[in-house]
Amino acid sequence: MSKKKLNPQTAIESGRARIDGKLKDLTDDQREIVLSMIAARERPEVLNATRLAPEGSVLSRVLRLVDNTNISYTLALAQIISLAAAWLTQNGARLSVPGLGTIRPTLWSIALGDSADCKTLASTTITRILRDSTGDDPVQMLPDAGSDAQWIEELAAHNGSHWYQDEVGQYVRKVLTDARFSRMKPWILNAYSSEPIANRLKGEDEKLQIDDPHYTFLGLTVGSTWHNCLDAESVLDGFLQRFNYFIATPRADKDAFDHFLFFADPESERVSKDIGDIWSGLIAQRGAAAEYTLGPDILPYLERWWGSLRGKWGNCPLPVSYTRRIGFSVLRYLVVLHWLLGKSGHPIDLETAELATRYGEYHLEAALCMLRMFDENPSEKYCTILDVRDRLIARGRPAEPRNIVMSLSAAQRRGISTSLVRSVLSVADRVDSTGLIGSLKTAKNGAPRCDRAALNERKRNEARIQRIRQTASRTDPFSDAVPPSANG
């Protein structure tokens, strides 16, 4: 029997949800998560993937590859980031952090997009471009599994591999509802922290145990059906919090009818070869798969960045459990981005750290959007409540639940209870100063980057790429390192 999915409005009005087959009262933390589903609003400018691809870098070239398609930039970026994390993990790269020891760059990501976003095409195309001269995939992939027993056997044989899962929403539903996959959820939760997982197979005297399970993960799914694949327990118990989310925002400049064939033009062929050559150069960097270290100013910078989030995220409806895990993933991003920028062999610098924190803030916004997907029609009900609240405040009247309900038409009151109004107002009053709650029509575009700064960034990254090309062409590619620029 399938588990009942979470209905945010019912849960917040009653204070209860069906968890593990039983109707239970929500804890304070669980109530915060449900409120997030009600209050979260997108900020399109923050979810703009071009902000995450520095000018002149291999990341910007990946975006250029899909420029003449209607493929979301976000999907292309998620794929190259995941493959980079996989290559680094499989080749032994790690980050040394004072007080924590070493950390692998094991990023776990889920990309949510529209059904017409060409999600699979974006992933397979980039993987094909990065294949070596023998035609082998750029990273070792985790084979598909038809049961939990097969999954743990495959992971034991391919520990450290890259798990790519198309239609991950449907797969998660199987993990949650199919008896053949019933043991996978706790194994996945333990694998996130590389804690031992084990299974005793039929006819075996000794159980199969993986002492240090680890892998990178990228899942793709349709955002509009994501909420149908998960139950209340998985939303509220931390299962979803193990993943970073990419929201594949539709392209405003292209649609499906602009191009009959993708990647068939000479420019796409040229950019594809360019990306493949750069990938080979990145692999050939000295120290590419070694231990990465932090520059002396990186931890102070990260401490200041983390503290600066308090004003925006300390009182916002995103639960702190999500915020903490996304913040920790920034450490994994440091290795991935330093490598992609062609700076392996040198301590991680402020340029890399700033970009990594940009990814962190992107994932905070994306997590809010992901939670909002669990309410099937949020904009109509909650925007109505917030718009009435704004009008009352503008007229100098108290924005109280009774006044808001009295201001609604008979049609608007259907589906909007006083309890729901009270809950939405409690969140709106608490986070109004963060700018995360407000009329959807007031979202502002991000300030354009300074032309000079963008030009300097492009020149810096182009120079690095030129040097790693030269390094890759030598007989002994590890005989020299990529010299750092003034910014690393």
Coordinates of C-alpha atoms in Angstrom, one line a residue:
M1 CA 0.0 0.0 0.0
S2 CA 1.4 3.4 -0.9
K3 CA 2.0 5.9 1.8
K4 CA -0.2 9.0 1.9
K5 CA 1.6 12.1 0.5
L6 CA 1.8 15.3 2.5
N7 CA -0.9 17.9 2.1
P8 CA 0.6 21.1 3.5
Q9 CA -2.7 23.0 4.0
T10 CA -4.3 20.1 5.9
A11 CA -1.1 19.5 8.0
I12 CA -0.8 23.2 9.0
E13 CA -4.5 23.6 9.8
S14 CA -4.7 20.4 11.9
G15 CA -1.1 20.4 13.2
R16 CA -0.9 16.7 12.3
A17 CA 0.4 14.5 9.4
R18 CA 0.4 10.8 8.6
I19 CA 4.0 9.7 9.3
D20 CA 5.0 6.1 9.1
G21 CA 1.4 5.0 8.7
K22 CA 0.2 6.8 11.8
L23 CA -1.4 10.2 12.3
K24 CA 1.0 12.2 14.5
D25 CA 1.3 15.7 15.9
L26 CA 3.9 17.8 14.1
T27 CA 7.0 18.7 16.0
D28 CA 8.2 22.3 15.9
D29 CA 10.8 21.4 13.2
Q30 CA 8.2 19.6 11.1
R31 CA 5.9 22.5 11.4
E32 CA 8.7 24.8 10.1
I33 CA 9.1 22.5 7.1
V34 CA 5.3 22.6 6.3
L35 CA 5.3 26.4 6.7
S36 CA 8.1 26.6 4.2
M37 CA 5.8 24.9 1.6
I38 CA 3.3 27.6 2.2
A39 CA 5.5 30.7 2.4
A40 CA 8.3 30.0 -0.1
R41 CA 8.4 32.3 -3.1
E42 CA 10.8 32.1 -6.0
R43 CA 13.3 34.8 -6.7
P44 CA 14.0 34.3 -10.5
E45 CA 17.1 36.4 -10.5
V46 CA 18.8 34.2 -7.9
L47 CA 17.9 31.0 -9.8
N48 CA 19.6 32.3 -12.9
A49 CA 22.2 29.7 -13.7
T50 CA 24.4 32.1 -15.7
R51 CA 25.4 33.6 -12.3
L52 CA 27.1 30.3 -11.5
A53 CA 29.3 30.1 -14.6
P54 CA 32.2 32.5 -14.5
E55 CA 33.0 34.2 -17.8
G56 CA 35.7 32.4 -19.8
S57 CA 35.6 29.2 -17.8
V58 CA 34.6 25.7 -18.9
L59 CA 31.3 26.3 -17.1
S60 CA 30.5 29.2 -19.4
R61 CA 31.4 27.1 -22.4
V62 CA 28.9 24.4 -21.3
L63 CA 26.2 27.0 -21.2
R64 CA 27.3 28.2 -24.6
L65 CA 26.9 24.6 -25.9
V66 CA 23.1 24.7 -25.2
D67 CA 22.7 28.3 -26.2
N68 CA 21.1 27.4 -29.6
T69 CA 18.6 25.0 -28.0
N70 CA 15.7 25.4 -25.5
I71 CA 17.5 23.2 -23.0
S72 CA 17.7 24.9 -19.6
Y73 CA 21.1 26.3 -18.7
T74 CA 20.6 24.8 -15.2
L75 CA 20.4 21.2 -16.5
A76 CA 23.7 21.6 -18.4
L77 CA 25.4 23.1 -15.4
A78 CA 24.1 20.4 -13.0
Q79 CA 25.5 17.7 -15.3
I80 CA 29.1 19.1 -15.6
I81 CA 29.2 19.9 -11.9
S82 CA 28.1 16.3 -11.0
L83 CA 30.6 14.7 -13.4
A84 CA 33.4 16.8 -12.0
A85 CA 32.5 15.8 -8.5
A86 CA 32.4 12.2 -9.6
W87 CA 35.8 12.3 -11.3
L88 CA 37.4 13.9 -8.3
T89 CA 35.8 11.5 -5.8
Q90 CA 36.8 8.4 -7.8
N91 CA 40.4 9.6 -8.2
G92 CA 40.9 10.3 -4.5
A93 CA 40.6 14.1 -4.3
R94 CA 39.7 15.4 -0.9
L95 CA 39.7 18.6 1.1
S96 CA 41.6 19.1 4.3
V97 CA 39.6 21.2 6.8
P98 CA 41.0 22.0 10.3
G99 CA 38.9 20.3 12.9
L100 CA 37.1 18.1 10.5
G101 CA 39.8 16.1 8.8
T102 CA 39.3 15.4 5.1
I103 CA 36.1 15.7 3.1
R104 CA 35.3 14.1 -0.2
P105 CA 33.6 16.2 -2.9
T106 CA 30.6 13.8 -2.9
L107 CA 27.9 16.1 -4.1
W108 CA 24.3 14.8 -4.2
S109 CA 22.0 16.8 -6.4
I110 CA 18.5 16.6 -7.8
A111 CA 17.5 18.7 -10.8
L112 CA 13.8 19.5 -11.2
G113 CA 12.5 20.7 -14.6
D114 CA 9.6 20.7 -17.0
S115 CA 8.7 17.6 -19.0
A116 CA 9.8 19.4 -22.2
D117 CA 13.2 20.5 -20.8
C118 CA 15.2 17.8 -22.6
K119 CA 16.7 16.7 -19.3
T120 CA 18.1 13.4 -20.5
L121 CA 19.4 14.8 -23.7
A122 CA 21.4 17.5 -21.9
S123 CA 23.0 14.9 -19.6
T124 CA 23.8 12.3 -22.3
T125 CA 25.2 15.0 -24.6
I126 CA 27.7 16.4 -22.0
T127 CA 28.7 12.9 -21.0
R128 CA 29.4 12.0 -24.6
I129 CA 31.5 15.1 -25.1
L130 CA 33.7 14.2 -22.1
R131 CA 34.4 10.6 -23.1
D132 CA 38.0 9.8 -23.7
S133 CA 39.6 8.6 -26.9
T134 CA 38.6 5.0 -26.2
G135 CA 34.9 6.0 -25.9
D136 CA 34.8 5.2 -22.2
D137 CA 32.6 7.3 -19.9
P138 CA 34.4 10.1 -18.1
V139 CA 33.5 8.5 -14.7
Q140 CA 32.6 5.0 -13.4
M141 CA 28.8 4.7 -13.2
L142 CA 26.8 2.8 -10.6
P143 CA 24.9 0.1 -12.4
D144 CA 21.1 0.0 -12.2
A145 CA 19.6 -2.2 -9.4
G146 CA 16.2 -3.9 -9.3
S147 CA 16.1 -4.3 -5.6
D148 CA 17.7 -3.2 -2.4
A149 CA 19.8 -6.4 -2.2
Q150 CA 21.1 -5.8 -5.7
W151 CA 21.8 -2.1 -5.0
I152 CA 24.0 -2.8 -2.0
E153 CA 25.9 -5.5 -4.0
E154 CA 26.5 -3.1 -6.8
L155 CA 27.7 -0.4 -4.4
A156 CA 30.0 -2.8 -2.7
A157 CA 31.5 -3.7 -6.2
H158 CA 31.5 0.0 -7.3
N159 CA 32.0 2.0 -4.2
G160 CA 32.7 5.6 -5.0
S161 CA 31.0 5.5 -8.4
H162 CA 28.5 8.0 -9.8
W163 CA 24.8 7.3 -9.4
Y164 CA 22.9 8.9 -12.3
Q165 CA 19.1 8.4 -11.9
D166 CA 16.7 9.6 -14.6
E167 CA 13.1 10.0 -13.4
V168 CA 14.4 10.0 -9.8
G169 CA 10.9 10.9 -8.5
Q170 CA 9.6 7.5 -9.7
Y171 CA 12.6 5.8 -8.2
V172 CA 12.2 7.5 -4.9
R173 CA 8.5 6.3 -4.9
K174 CA 9.8 2.8 -5.3
V175 CA 12.2 3.2 -2.4
L176 CA 9.4 4.4 -0.2
T177 CA 6.6 2.0 -1.3
D178 CA 8.0 -1.1 -3.0
A179 CA 8.9 -4.0 -0.6
R180 CA 11.8 -4.9 -2.9
F181 CA 13.5 -1.5 -2.0
S182 CA 12.4 -1.2 1.6
R183 CA 15.9 -1.2 3.1
M184 CA 17.4 1.4 0.8
K185 CA 16.2 4.5 2.6
P186 CA 18.1 3.9 5.8
W187 CA 21.2 2.8 3.7
I188 CA 21.1 6.0 1.8
L189 CA 20.8 8.0 4.9
N190 CA 23.8 6.3 6.4
A191 CA 25.8 6.5 3.1
Y192 CA 25.4 10.3 3.2
S193 CA 27.7 10.3 6.2
S194 CA 29.8 7.3 5.0
E195 CA 28.6 5.3 7.9
P196 CA 28.7 1.5 7.5
I197 CA 25.8 -0.3 5.8
A198 CA 25.2 -4.0 5.7
N199 CA 22.9 -6.8 4.4
R200 CA 22.8 -10.5 5.1
L201 CA 22.1 -12.3 1.9
K202 CA 20.2 -15.5 1.7
G203 CA 22.4 -18.6 2.0
E204 CA 25.4 -16.5 3.1
D205 CA 26.9 -17.0 6.5
E206 CA 28.6 -13.6 6.6
K207 CA 26.7 -10.4 5.9
L208 CA 27.8 -8.0 3.2
Q209 CA 29.1 -4.9 4.8
I210 CA 30.4 -1.6 3.3
D211 CA 32.4 0.2 5.9
D212 CA 32.9 3.4 4.0
P213 CA 30.0 3.8 1.5
H214 CA 30.3 6.9 -0.7
Y215 CA 29.2 8.0 -4.1
T216 CA 28.1 11.1 -6.1
F217 CA 24.6 11.4 -7.2
L218 CA 22.6 13.3 -9.8
G219 CA 18.9 12.7 -10.2
L220 CA 16.5 14.2 -12.8
T221 CA 12.8 14.5 -12.6
V222 CA 9.7 16.5 -13.6
G223 CA 9.1 19.2 -11.0
S224 CA 5.3 19.2 -11.5
T225 CA 5.0 15.6 -10.4
W226 CA 7.7 15.6 -7.7
H227 CA 5.3 16.1 -4.8
N228 CA 3.3 13.0 -5.9
C229 CA 6.4 10.7 -5.4
L230 CA 7.1 11.5 -1.7
D231 CA 5.3 10.8 1.5
A232 CA 5.1 13.0 4.6
E233 CA 7.7 11.0 6.4
S234 CA 10.4 11.7 3.8
V235 CA 9.5 15.4 3.7
L236 CA 9.7 15.8 7.4
D237 CA 12.4 13.3 8.6
G238 CA 15.5 14.6 6.8
F239 CA 15.6 12.3 3.7
L240 CA 15.1 15.2 1.3
Q241 CA 17.6 17.3 3.2
R242 CA 20.5 15.2 2.0
F243 CA 20.3 16.6 -1.5
N244 CA 21.1 19.9 -3.2
Y245 CA 18.4 21.0 -5.6
F246 CA 18.7 22.6 -9.1
I247 CA 15.5 24.3 -10.4
A248 CA 15.6 24.2 -14.2
T249 CA 14.0 27.5 -15.0
P250 CA 12.6 27.6 -18.5
R251 CA 14.5 29.5 -21.2
A252 CA 12.9 32.9 -21.8
D253 CA 14.8 33.4 -25.1
K254 CA 14.0 30.0 -26.8
D255 CA 11.1 27.5 -27.2
A256 CA 10.8 24.0 -28.6
F257 CA 10.1 25.3 -32.1
D258 CA 13.2 27.5 -32.6
H259 CA 15.4 24.5 -33.5
F260 CA 14.4 21.2 -35.1
L261 CA 17.8 19.5 -34.4
F262 CA 20.1 20.3 -31.5
F263 CA 23.9 20.3 -31.7
A264 CA 23.9 19.9 -35.4
D265 CA 25.5 23.2 -36.3
P266 CA 29.2 23.8 -36.8
E267 CA 29.4 26.1 -33.7
S268 CA 28.1 23.3 -31.5
E269 CA 30.7 21.0 -32.9
R270 CA 33.5 23.5 -32.2
V271 CA 32.3 24.2 -28.6
S272 CA 31.9 20.5 -27.9
K273 CA 35.5 19.8 -29.0
D274 CA 36.7 22.8 -26.9
I275 CA 34.9 21.4 -23.8
G276 CA 36.4 18.0 -24.3
D277 CA 39.9 19.4 -24.7
I278 CA 39.6 21.5 -21.6
W279 CA 38.3 18.5 -19.6
S280 CA 41.4 16.6 -20.6
G281 CA 43.5 19.5 -19.5
L282 CA 41.8 19.7 -16.2
I283 CA 42.5 16.1 -15.5
A284 CA 46.1 16.6 -16.3
Q285 CA 46.6 19.4 -13.7
R286 CA 49.2 18.7 -11.1
G287 CA 47.5 17.9 -7.9
A288 CA 44.1 17.4 -9.6
A289 CA 43.4 14.2 -7.6
A290 CA 45.4 15.1 -4.5
E291 CA 44.5 16.7 -1.2
Y292 CA 43.3 20.2 -1.5
T293 CA 44.0 22.8 1.2
L294 CA 42.4 26.1 2.3
G295 CA 44.2 29.4 1.9
P296 CA 44.7 31.2 5.2
D297 CA 41.8 33.6 4.6
I298 CA 39.2 31.0 3.5
L299 CA 37.8 29.8 6.8
P300 CA 37.4 33.5 8.1
Y301 CA 35.7 34.3 4.8
L302 CA 33.3 31.4 5.1
E303 CA 32.6 32.3 8.8
R304 CA 31.7 35.8 7.7
W305 CA 29.6 34.6 4.8
W306 CA 27.7 32.1 7.1
G307 CA 27.0 34.9 9.6
S308 CA 25.8 37.2 6.9
L309 CA 23.0 34.7 6.1
R310 CA 21.4 35.3 9.5
G311 CA 19.4 38.3 8.3
K312 CA 18.0 36.6 5.3
W313 CA 17.8 33.0 6.2
G314 CA 17.8 33.0 10.1
N315 CA 14.1 33.9 10.2
C316 CA 13.0 32.6 6.8
P317 CA 10.7 29.5 6.5
L318 CA 13.5 27.2 5.2
P319 CA 14.2 24.9 8.2
V320 CA 17.7 25.2 9.6
S321 CA 18.3 21.5 8.9
Y322 CA 18.2 22.3 5.2
T323 CA 20.3 25.4 5.7
R324 CA 23.1 23.6 7.6
R325 CA 23.4 20.8 5.1
I326 CA 23.5 23.2 2.1
G327 CA 26.1 25.2 4.0
F328 CA 28.3 22.2 4.5
S329 CA 28.0 21.2 0.9
V330 CA 29.9 24.5 0.1
L331 CA 33.0 22.7 1.4
R332 CA 32.5 20.0 -1.2
Y333 CA 32.0 22.7 -3.9
L334 CA 35.4 24.2 -3.0
V335 CA 37.2 21.2 -4.4
V336 CA 35.0 20.8 -7.5
L337 CA 35.1 24.5 -8.5
H338 CA 38.8 25.0 -7.8
W339 CA 39.5 22.0 -10.2
L340 CA 37.0 23.3 -12.8
L341 CA 38.7 26.7 -12.7
G342 CA 42.1 25.1 -13.4
K343 CA 43.7 25.9 -10.1
S344 CA 44.5 22.4 -8.7
G345 CA 47.9 22.2 -7.0
H346 CA 47.3 25.6 -5.2
P347 CA 45.5 26.4 -2.0
I348 CA 41.8 27.3 -2.4
D349 CA 41.5 31.0 -2.7
L350 CA 38.9 33.7 -2.3
E351 CA 37.8 33.6 -6.0
T352 CA 36.9 29.9 -5.6
A353 CA 35.3 30.4 -2.1
E354 CA 33.1 33.3 -3.4
L355 CA 31.8 31.2 -6.3
A356 CA 31.2 28.2 -3.9
T357 CA 29.1 30.4 -1.6
R358 CA 27.2 31.6 -4.7
Y359 CA 26.3 28.0 -5.3
G360 CA 25.3 27.7 -1.7
E361 CA 22.9 30.6 -1.9
Y362 CA 21.5 29.2 -5.1
H363 CA 20.7 25.9 -3.4
L364 CA 19.0 27.7 -0.5
E365 CA 16.6 29.4 -2.9
A366 CA 16.1 26.1 -4.8
A367 CA 15.3 24.3 -1.6
L368 CA 12.5 26.8 -0.9
C369 CA 11.1 26.3 -4.4
M370 CA 11.3 22.5 -4.0
L371 CA 9.3 22.6 -0.8
R372 CA 6.8 24.9 -2.4
M373 CA 6.1 22.3 -5.1
F374 CA 4.4 20.2 -2.4
D375 CA 1.4 22.5 -2.4
E376 CA -0.5 21.9 -5.6
N377 CA -1.9 25.4 -6.0
P378 CA 0.1 27.8 -3.8
S379 CA 0.0 31.0 -5.7
E380 CA -3.7 31.5 -5.8
K381 CA -4.5 30.9 -2.1
Y382 CA -1.3 32.4 -0.5
C383 CA -0.9 35.3 -2.8
T384 CA -4.5 36.2 -2.2
I385 CA -3.9 36.3 1.6
L386 CA -0.6 38.2 1.3
D387 CA -2.1 40.7 -1.2
V388 CA -5.0 41.4 1.1
R389 CA -2.6 41.8 4.0
D390 CA -0.6 44.4 2.0
R391 CA -3.7 46.4 1.1
L392 CA -4.9 46.5 4.8
I393 CA -1.4 47.6 5.9
A394 CA -1.4 50.3 3.2
R395 CA -4.8 51.6 4.5
G396 CA -3.6 51.7 8.1
R397 CA -5.8 48.8 9.2
P398 CA -4.6 45.9 11.3
A399 CA -3.7 42.9 9.1
E400 CA -5.5 40.4 11.4
P401 CA -7.0 37.1 10.3
R402 CA -10.5 38.3 10.9
N403 CA -10.0 41.4 8.8
I404 CA -8.4 39.5 6.0
V405 CA -11.2 36.9 5.9
M406 CA -13.8 39.7 5.9
S407 CA -12.0 41.3 3.0
L408 CA -12.3 38.2 0.8
S409 CA -15.1 37.5 -1.6
A410 CA -17.3 34.5 -1.1
A411 CA -15.5 32.7 -3.9
Q412 CA -12.1 33.5 -2.4
R413 CA -13.1 32.2 1.0
R414 CA -13.6 28.7 -0.4
G415 CA -10.4 26.8 0.5
I416 CA -9.1 29.6 2.7
S417 CA -9.8 29.0 6.4
T418 CA -9.1 31.4 9.3
S419 CA -6.5 28.9 10.5
L420 CA -4.7 29.0 7.2
V421 CA -4.7 32.8 7.2
R422 CA -3.3 32.8 10.7
S423 CA -0.5 30.5 9.8
V424 CA 0.4 32.4 6.7
L425 CA 0.4 35.7 8.6
S426 CA 2.6 34.2 11.3
V427 CA 5.3 33.4 8.7
A428 CA 4.8 36.6 6.7
D429 CA 5.2 38.8 9.9
R430 CA 8.3 36.8 10.9
V431 CA 10.2 37.0 7.7
D432 CA 8.8 40.1 6.0
S433 CA 12.1 41.9 6.5
T434 CA 14.0 39.2 4.6
G435 CA 12.4 40.0 1.3
L436 CA 11.5 36.3 0.8
I437 CA 7.8 36.9 1.3
G438 CA 6.0 39.4 -0.8
S439 CA 4.0 39.9 -4.0
L440 CA 5.3 37.8 -6.9
K441 CA 5.0 40.8 -9.2
T442 CA 7.6 42.7 -7.1
A443 CA 10.5 40.4 -7.8
K444 CA 13.4 42.5 -9.1
N445 CA 16.0 41.5 -11.5
G446 CA 19.5 41.1 -10.1
A447 CA 21.9 44.0 -10.6
P448 CA 24.0 43.6 -13.8
R449 CA 27.6 42.8 -13.3
C450 CA 30.2 45.5 -13.9
D451 CA 31.4 45.2 -17.5
R452 CA 35.0 45.6 -16.4
A453 CA 34.8 42.9 -13.7
A454 CA 33.3 40.5 -16.2
L455 CA 36.0 41.3 -18.7
N456 CA 38.7 40.7 -16.1
E457 CA 37.1 37.5 -15.1
R458 CA 37.0 36.3 -18.7
K459 CA 40.6 37.2 -19.3
R460 CA 41.7 35.4 -16.1
N461 CA 39.9 32.2 -17.0
E462 CA 40.9 32.2 -20.6
A463 CA 44.5 32.5 -19.5
R464 CA 44.1 29.5 -17.2
I465 CA 42.5 27.5 -19.9
Q466 CA 45.4 28.3 -22.2
R467 CA 47.9 27.1 -19.6
I468 CA 46.1 23.9 -18.9
R469 CA 45.9 23.1 -22.6
Q470 CA 49.7 23.5 -22.8
T471 CA 50.2 21.4 -19.7
A472 CA 48.0 18.6 -21.1
S473 CA 50.0 18.5 -24.3
R474 CA 53.3 17.8 -22.6
T475 CA 54.7 14.3 -22.3
D476 CA 54.7 14.7 -18.5
P477 CA 51.6 16.8 -17.8
F478 CA 52.4 16.8 -14.1
S479 CA 55.8 18.4 -14.4
D480 CA 54.4 21.8 -13.9
A481 CA 51.5 23.4 -12.2
V482 CA 49.1 26.0 -13.4
P483 CA 50.4 29.3 -12.1
P484 CA 47.9 31.2 -10.1
S485 CA 46.7 34.7 -11.2
A486 CA 46.4 37.6 -8.8
N487 CA 43.1 36.1 -7.7
G488 CA 44.3 32.5 -7.7

